[in-house]
Amino acid sequence: MVNLVSRLCGKLDPLSIDDYRENGGFKSLEKALFKMKPIDVIDEIKKSNLKGRGGAAFPTGLKWQFVFMEESDEKYVICNADEGEPGTFKDKVLLDGCPLQIIEGMLIAGYAVGAKKGFIYIRGEYPKSRELLIEAVDRLKKEGYLGKNILGSDFSFDIEIRSGAGAYVCGEETALIESIEGNPGRSRFKPPYPPNKGLWGKPTLVNNVETLANIPVILEIGAENYKKYGTESSSGTKLISVSGSVVNKGVYEVEFGITLREIIYDICGGLVKDRNLKFVQLGGSSGACIPADMLDLRLDFDELRNHGIGLGSGAILVVDENTCVVDFIKVTSQFFQHESCGKCTPCREGNYHLVRTLKRITEGKGSERDLELLKNISDVMEQCSLCGLGQAAPTALITTMKYFKEEYEEHLKGYCRAGKCTFKGGVLDD
Amino acid sequence: MTKVKVFIDDKEVIVDEGTTILEAAKKANINIPTLCYHPDQKIKGICRICIVEIEGQKNFSASCCTPVRDGMRVRTNTRRVREARKSIMEFILARHDGDCLTCIRNGNCELQKLSEELNIKEIKYDRIAENLPLDESNPSIVRNPNKCIKCGRCIEVCHDVQGVGAIDAINRSSDLKILPGLYEKLSDVACVYCGQCINVCPVGAIYEKEDIERVWDVLEDKSKHVVVQMAPAVRVSLGEIFGFKPGSIVTGKIVAFLKAIGFDRVFDTNFTADLTIVEEGNELLYRIKNGGKLPMITSCSPGWIRYIEFFYPELLEHVSTCKSPQQMFGALAKTYYAQKFGIDPKDIVVVSIMPCTAKKAEVVREGMDSSGYQDVDIVLTTRELGKMIKESRIQLEDLEEVEFDKPFGIATGAGAIFGATGGVMEAALRTVYEKVTGKELKKVEFTALRGIDEYKEAKVEMDNVKVKVAVVNGLKNAKMILDMIKEGKADYHFIEVMCCPGGCIGGGGQPIPNTNEIKKKRIEAIYNVDISYAIRKSHLNPVVNVLYEEFLQEPLGHKSHQLLHTHYINRKN
């Protein structure tokens, strides 16, 4: 474990500007405003090799550069605090623990890309965090950290807090933008990408909470020092939320390069009641399910990608042998069926048919054909959906069908090895 | 513009940067199937039928919304692509009632056509079509939610083109539905029944309320004297249903058909269009002379009337009190015509053939019974007429052309151009000019008012008065001009508003497809009809003049007011 990005969380009053300043707060902002040109800031972020912590892992500096290069009378910075991925609660720790650091990151981003206005889009299910942010913004305005001519510089920047009505898809950047614009949260097709045409058609930078919280750290210690954390392809640290059958659930800041095994057994104290691990779902419900024999995979964008796995939000759900894979996937699919925006055909209809088919299998009414259907539906969803939600919704299914195919097949014969699925004639023995 | 080179199915295509794959493929004569795409609408990218494979990319891309990159290699016709398209199509079909044989769009349905083209033989997925009730709450339009494929075209036309917003997508995921607001019924919301949603719907999810059987019934009933009128815009579009090129003029063939199936008299709405011009022209002159409410706005488009009644009732005084040509016809058919030919008006049935769905609602409006009966009984759209012709098995192309009956078959070119945006205004100017100046108008064409531009204006010198007029089509543009009036910025004397884009030739009852390209051709034909008339000014229509002498006495007179004028309703609340 490390204490880099989250070092102030829980250590001081999250709303105290004085406490924050005493702990080095706003030094990075001052450095940016008075010692660096916007392009220098962008270069520094690029040098740090910071990749977006929301899930897509796009190089942050490059994204900033895209927005910077757009000519426009108006540009926006959006902090994506719509943390809704099941099993993910790491942004909440930052939002509650160091809101000023996130806002400092936004200010630096605004300065770098040439935006004067920012929005924090926070999920409606985090009402207390929202209140905290409102208060933080209010105090920062009074202290001259927000508003016109920040700290006497030429840079002006304001922040508004917006929140959604509880739609998971609003974490997807274009749906989020639609929601801020007052429309139903449904994704737009890309391109145009938000850096070119985002909020109200203007160049818009959308960064995750954790990404923004990294910014003051990078400027403070410098890109070179920052890169000492993590691996070559994945610099810095990652906040991970660990849940499921582990002894010590929670949010931890770890360096990239750590293995899943180290996280689960060293940091989290292993599985409850010493149960056997069945799989780990990485990155929330939209993430891959990794079987126990792959636990030595390291937390590293490239290494994971080589195995066809994304890190996503960094959530780690530990699933033990008492869980039925098929039942688990059914519940996951139900979540996505509920949360699909319904705009594009593959996601709108695909999720529906996945749930229907999985239900049939868990009820002991499945057939070989249903397994083919699952494969077919998930392929179409993954390859043809309009946005990331539809594309990623079947990831867990696809990976479990790859690693736990035999369990699906057992269900067709009326057998659930975890004893979770209720069949007509009760649970049958092998 | 920077050019880029792309390879689509190994064909090299050079296109402007920013061109979509779909457009680039079209250029290379490669046909990619589409469904949510409509040539006159924004790109939606939601149905995903137009997916293609891009080299180096794991996922497919929707070709309608993916711009090409230099050197891009695209495959539109691999097994993977075909299979994925089929699966997407099957997703749609699984939720669709699949009731093609009894569907109003049978034979003219994009989903049906695509299903055939993709060679769909089975639907792998569970059939999940729900048997939801139809919305038949209003006189004009039926919604069948069981056929909706959620392509969003109707929403776009209703919101962006008409600025009405009567329908929208509600709920999410598989519960997503396209509904009138938060209600279930069109009659519960501010729908103007323009039918533009019908024109863009790829399937049979929304359509006109069919009245064909009612017409067959009255034709069978020997105790009835059934007369029919045909609107100007029908004659230039109906032929499309039978394979004629858009813009073919089939007036005489339609008249022949209508006579063949037993209508007692076949008349021309162009006649009452002329009458409308005389009444409306005089109303305008009266308003100018007597300090009446200006600008005066036309009143012949019933969708437009519903729009102003819903959204700007405070401006209703600007609207001419003249009934539409359809309604003037109905009122005269059951009074003047009945008297002249000694027919009991209770036995007269008036049928209209209109390019419009809102006309079906217009006939049952309050006050449309000044003859003592419902003035017009049944309205058929152009499409319904097409269906009747098919049903009768009479071959339109084989019919000898026949002329309209007298007296209401005598019309002028001015009446004919009512069918295109700007036509009413042009017709009115031809009359008003001569009334004001007492001089002959030599050049009758007001070309500035022609074409499908959304907003046109002209100034006409009449003695010492400069008459300033404007023409808009599509309700979004009507809204714009109403806002100008509210802000005191519309210094016009007369404004023509047509509810539908392009005017009646683009009406909600016209043959589908009803694209801008096709509308342009229909407009061209309308002006050719105009030229074909010996008389091109409404006030010179000899029968109109006889009508005044024998019956109405004078424009804006007592009888005219009683039969030819109407009042409006505030529907805002």
mmCIF file of N, CA and C in Angstrom, chain A residues 33-72:
data_model
loop_
_atom_site.group_PDB
_atom_site.id
_atom_site.type_symbol
_atom_site.label_atom_id
_atom_site.label_comp_id
_atom_site.label_asym_id
_atom_site.label_seq_id
_atom_site.Cartn_x
_atom_site.Cartn_y
_atom_site.Cartn_z
ATOM 1 N N LEU A 33 -0.138 28.281 -12.181
ATOM 2 C CA LEU A 33 -0.584 29.624 -12.578
ATOM 3 C C LEU A 33 0.563 30.609 -12.752
ATOM 4 N N PHE A 34 1.560 30.513 -11.890
ATOM 5 C CA PHE A 34 2.578 31.560 -11.895
ATOM 6 C C PHE A 34 3.923 31.144 -12.477
ATOM 7 N N LYS A 35 4.112 29.825 -12.602
ATOM 8 C CA LYS A 35 5.427 29.420 -13.102
ATOM 9 C C LYS A 35 5.367 28.623 -14.394
ATOM 10 N N MET A 36 4.157 28.257 -14.788
ATOM 11 C CA MET A 36 4.070 27.392 -15.975
ATOM 12 C C MET A 36 3.068 27.950 -16.973
ATOM 13 N N LYS A 37 3.377 27.726 -18.227
ATOM 14 C CA LYS A 37 2.394 28.032 -19.260
ATOM 15 C C LYS A 37 1.461 26.820 -19.368
ATOM 16 N N PRO A 38 0.257 27.034 -19.876
ATOM 17 C CA PRO A 38 -0.661 25.873 -20.001
ATOM 18 C C PRO A 38 -0.004 24.678 -20.687
ATOM 19 N N ILE A 39 0.730 24.936 -21.759
ATOM 20 C CA ILE A 39 1.319 23.819 -22.495
ATOM 21 C C ILE A 39 2.368 23.085 -21.654
ATOM 22 N N ASP A 40 3.027 23.853 -20.749
ATOM 23 C CA ASP A 40 4.008 23.205 -19.856
ATOM 24 C C ASP A 40 3.303 22.235 -18.915
ATOM 25 N N VAL A 41 2.134 22.671 -18.451
ATOM 26 C CA VAL A 41 1.372 21.801 -17.542
ATOM 27 C C VAL A 41 0.997 20.516 -18.284
ATOM 28 N N ILE A 42 0.510 20.705 -19.500
ATOM 29 C CA ILE A 42 0.099 19.536 -20.287
ATOM 30 C C ILE A 42 1.293 18.613 -20.529
ATOM 31 N N ASP A 43 2.423 19.213 -20.852
ATOM 32 C CA ASP A 43 3.624 18.403 -21.084
ATOM 33 C C ASP A 43 4.002 17.601 -19.838
ATOM 34 N N GLU A 44 3.876 18.248 -18.712
ATOM 35 C CA GLU A 44 4.230 17.567 -17.454
ATOM 36 C C GLU A 44 3.309 16.361 -17.215
ATOM 37 N N ILE A 45 2.008 16.580 -17.485
ATOM 38 C CA ILE A 45 1.051 15.478 -17.297
ATOM 39 C C ILE A 45 1.345 14.364 -18.314
ATOM 40 N N LYS A 46 1.676 14.795 -19.529
ATOM 41 C CA LYS A 46 2.008 13.787 -20.543
ATOM 42 C C LYS A 46 3.226 12.978 -20.106
ATOM 43 N N LYS A 47 4.232 13.708 -19.593
ATOM 44 C CA LYS A 47 5.464 13.039 -19.152
ATOM 45 C C LYS A 47 5.188 12.045 -18.025
ATOM 46 N N SER A 48 4.216 12.379 -17.207
ATOM 47 C CA SER A 48 3.925 11.506 -16.049
ATOM 48 C C SER A 48 3.330 10.166 -16.490
ATOM 49 N N ASN A 49 2.853 10.145 -17.734
ATOM 50 C CA ASN A 49 2.225 8.916 -18.263
ATOM 51 C C ASN A 49 0.949 8.541 -17.496
ATOM 52 N N LEU A 50 0.305 9.538 -16.940
ATOM 53 C CA LEU A 50 -0.943 9.290 -16.213
ATOM 54 C C LEU A 50 -2.018 8.843 -17.189
ATOM 55 N N LYS A 51 -2.690 7.760 -16.831
ATOM 56 C CA LYS A 51 -3.806 7.293 -17.648
ATOM 57 C C LYS A 51 -5.103 7.424 -16.865
ATOM 58 N N GLY A 52 -6.147 7.722 -17.575
ATOM 59 C CA GLY A 52 -7.430 7.990 -16.922
ATOM 60 C C GLY A 52 -7.855 6.876 -15.990
ATOM 61 N N ARG A 53 -8.323 7.258 -14.821
ATOM 62 C CA ARG A 53 -8.663 6.277 -13.776
ATOM 63 C C ARG A 53 -10.160 5.939 -13.752
ATOM 64 N N GLY A 54 -10.881 6.406 -14.764
ATOM 65 C CA GLY A 54 -12.314 6.139 -14.776
ATOM 66 C C GLY A 54 -12.644 4.764 -15.314
ATOM 67 N N GLY A 55 -11.781 4.248 -16.156
ATOM 68 C CA GLY A 55 -12.055 2.929 -16.711
ATOM 69 C C GLY A 55 -11.450 2.734 -18.085
ATOM 70 N N ALA A 56 -11.420 3.812 -18.880
ATOM 71 C CA ALA A 56 -10.949 3.657 -20.256
ATOM 72 C C ALA A 56 -9.430 3.744 -20.372
ATOM 73 N N ALA A 57 -8.783 4.291 -19.348
ATOM 74 C CA ALA A 57 -7.318 4.371 -19.296
ATOM 75 C C ALA A 57 -6.719 5.119 -20.488
ATOM 76 N N PHE A 58 -7.392 6.162 -20.915
ATOM 77 C CA PHE A 58 -6.844 6.978 -22.004
ATOM 78 C C PHE A 58 -5.780 7.908 -21.416
ATOM 79 N N PRO A 59 -4.663 8.120 -22.136
ATOM 80 C CA PRO A 59 -3.610 8.999 -21.599
ATOM 81 C C PRO A 59 -4.153 10.411 -21.301
ATOM 82 N N THR A 60 -4.059 10.799 -20.050
ATOM 83 C CA THR A 60 -4.679 12.055 -19.617
ATOM 84 C C THR A 60 -4.077 13.282 -20.311
ATOM 85 N N GLY A 61 -2.755 13.312 -20.386
ATOM 86 C CA GLY A 61 -2.090 14.472 -20.987
ATOM 87 C C GLY A 61 -2.518 14.685 -22.430
ATOM 88 N N LEU A 62 -2.690 13.586 -23.130
ATOM 89 C CA LEU A 62 -3.091 13.660 -24.531
ATOM 90 C C LEU A 62 -4.517 14.223 -24.649
ATOM 91 N N LYS A 63 -5.374 13.751 -23.753
ATOM 92 C CA LYS A 63 -6.754 14.246 -23.736
ATOM 93 C C LYS A 63 -6.757 15.761 -23.491
ATOM 94 N N TRP A 64 -5.924 16.190 -22.542
ATOM 95 C CA TRP A 64 -5.826 17.621 -22.247
ATOM 96 C C TRP A 64 -5.340 18.388 -23.477
ATOM 97 N N GLN A 65 -4.396 17.787 -24.137
ATOM 98 C CA GLN A 65 -3.830 18.459 -25.321
ATOM 99 C C GLN A 65 -4.904 18.641 -26.397
ATOM 100 N N PHE A 66 -5.743 17.619 -26.571
ATOM 101 C CA PHE A 66 -6.829 17.723 -27.564
ATOM 102 C C PHE A 66 -7.723 18.925 -27.255
ATOM 103 N N VAL A 67 -8.065 19.078 -25.991
ATOM 104 C CA VAL A 67 -8.953 20.185 -25.611
ATOM 105 C C VAL A 67 -8.213 21.513 -25.773
ATOM 106 N N PHE A 68 -6.972 21.509 -25.349
ATOM 107 C CA PHE A 68 -6.132 22.714 -25.450
ATOM 108 C C PHE A 68 -6.062 23.204 -26.899
ATOM 109 N N MET A 69 -5.911 22.250 -27.821
ATOM 110 C CA MET A 69 -5.701 22.631 -29.226
ATOM 111 C C MET A 69 -6.974 23.125 -29.924
ATOM 112 N N GLU A 70 -8.114 22.855 -29.356
ATOM 113 C CA GLU A 70 -9.365 23.317 -29.968
ATOM 114 C C GLU A 70 -9.497 24.821 -29.760
ATOM 115 N N GLU A 71 -9.885 25.496 -30.810
ATOM 116 C CA GLU A 71 -10.141 26.932 -30.653
ATOM 117 C C GLU A 71 -11.617 27.121 -30.395
ATOM 118 N N SER A 72 -11.920 27.787 -29.304
ATOM 119 C CA SER A 72 -13.324 27.969 -28.967
ATOM 120 C C SER A 72 -13.469 29.083 -27.940
#
